[in-house]
GROMACS .gro file of C-alpha atoms in nm:
model
   63
    1MET     CA    1  -7.816   1.987  23.286
    2ALA     CA    2  -7.940   2.274  23.073
    3ALA     CA    3  -7.580   2.371  23.005
    4LEU     CA    4  -7.519   2.024  22.864
    5TYR     CA    5  -7.802   2.065  22.612
    6ALA     CA    6  -7.703   2.422  22.526
    7GLY     CA    7  -7.341   2.323  22.475
    8ALA     CA    8  -7.437   2.026  22.258
    9LEU     CA    9  -7.662   2.250  22.049
   10MET     CA   10  -7.389   2.511  21.998
   11VAL     CA   11  -7.130   2.249  21.897
   12THR     CA   12  -7.384   2.085  21.665
   13ILE     CA   13  -7.465   2.414  21.492
   14ILE     CA   14  -7.096   2.487  21.439
   15ILE     CA   15  -7.026   2.139  21.298
   16LYS     CA   16  -7.344   2.153  21.087
   17PHE     CA   17  -7.239   2.477  20.918
   18LEU     CA   18  -6.873   2.379  20.882
   19PHE     CA   19  -6.956   2.055  20.702
   20GLY     CA   20  -7.287   2.156  20.543
   21LEU     CA   21  -7.484   1.876  20.706
   22GLY     CA   22  -7.855   1.824  20.664
   23PHE     CA   23  -8.121   1.782  20.931
   24GLY     CA   24  -8.079   1.407  20.985
   25ALA     CA   25  -7.701   1.423  21.010
   26GLY     CA   26  -7.734   1.723  21.239
   27MET     CA   27  -7.955   1.522  21.474
   28ILE     CA   28  -7.701   1.239  21.481
   29VAL     CA   29  -7.422   1.486  21.559
   30PHE     CA   30  -7.635   1.647  21.831
   31PHE     CA   31  -7.699   1.319  22.011
   32ALA     CA   32  -7.335   1.211  21.972
   33VAL     CA   33  -7.214   1.539  22.123
   34LEU     CA   34  -7.478   1.516  22.397
   35LEU     CA   35  -7.363   1.163  22.485
   36ALA     CA   36  -6.997   1.270  22.486
   37GLY     CA   37  -7.079   1.566  22.710
   38TRP     CA   38  -7.280   1.345  22.944
   39LYS     CA   39  -6.989   1.099  22.973
   40LEU     CA   40  -6.748   1.384  23.047
   41ALA     CA   41  -6.976   1.545  23.304
   42TYR     CA   42  -7.084   1.221  23.475
   43PRO     CA   43  -6.814   0.955  23.419
   44ASN     CA   44  -6.970   0.705  23.662
   45PRO     CA   45  -7.230   0.492  23.476
   46ASN     CA   46  -7.462   0.498  23.780
   47SER     CA   47  -7.431   0.874  23.814
   48THR     CA   48  -7.717   1.113  23.756
   49PRO     CA   49  -7.732   1.487  23.825
   50GLU     CA   50  -7.921   1.411  24.146
   51LYS     CA   51  -7.662   1.162  24.273
   52SER     CA   52  -7.349   1.337  24.144
   53GLU     CA   53  -7.257   1.468  24.491
   54ALA     CA   54  -7.254   1.120  24.646
   55THR     CA   55  -6.925   0.938  24.689
   56THR     CA   56  -6.892   0.613  24.495
   57ASP     CA   57  -6.561   0.485  24.629
   58PRO     CA   58  -6.556   0.104  24.580
   59ASN     CA   59  -6.313   0.066  24.874
   60GLU     CA   60  -6.547   0.246  25.112
   61ASP     CA   61  -6.722   0.033  25.373
   62PRO     CA   62  -7.100   0.042  25.297
   63SER     CA   63  -7.200  -0.006  25.663
   0.00000   0.00000   0.00000
């Protein structure tokens, strides 16, 4: 989880300096990169870091 925030911050800083963005635009970029990273790391919408090890196969019998 901390790696997600650190990675988003590094990418944001690079984009911020490349395009000369201000604080507000930098915050928007940060949250966009954070969301993209979250979706890549946890593609299942019901997934959280705590539940990421669980299997979510829809064909699996729940009983």
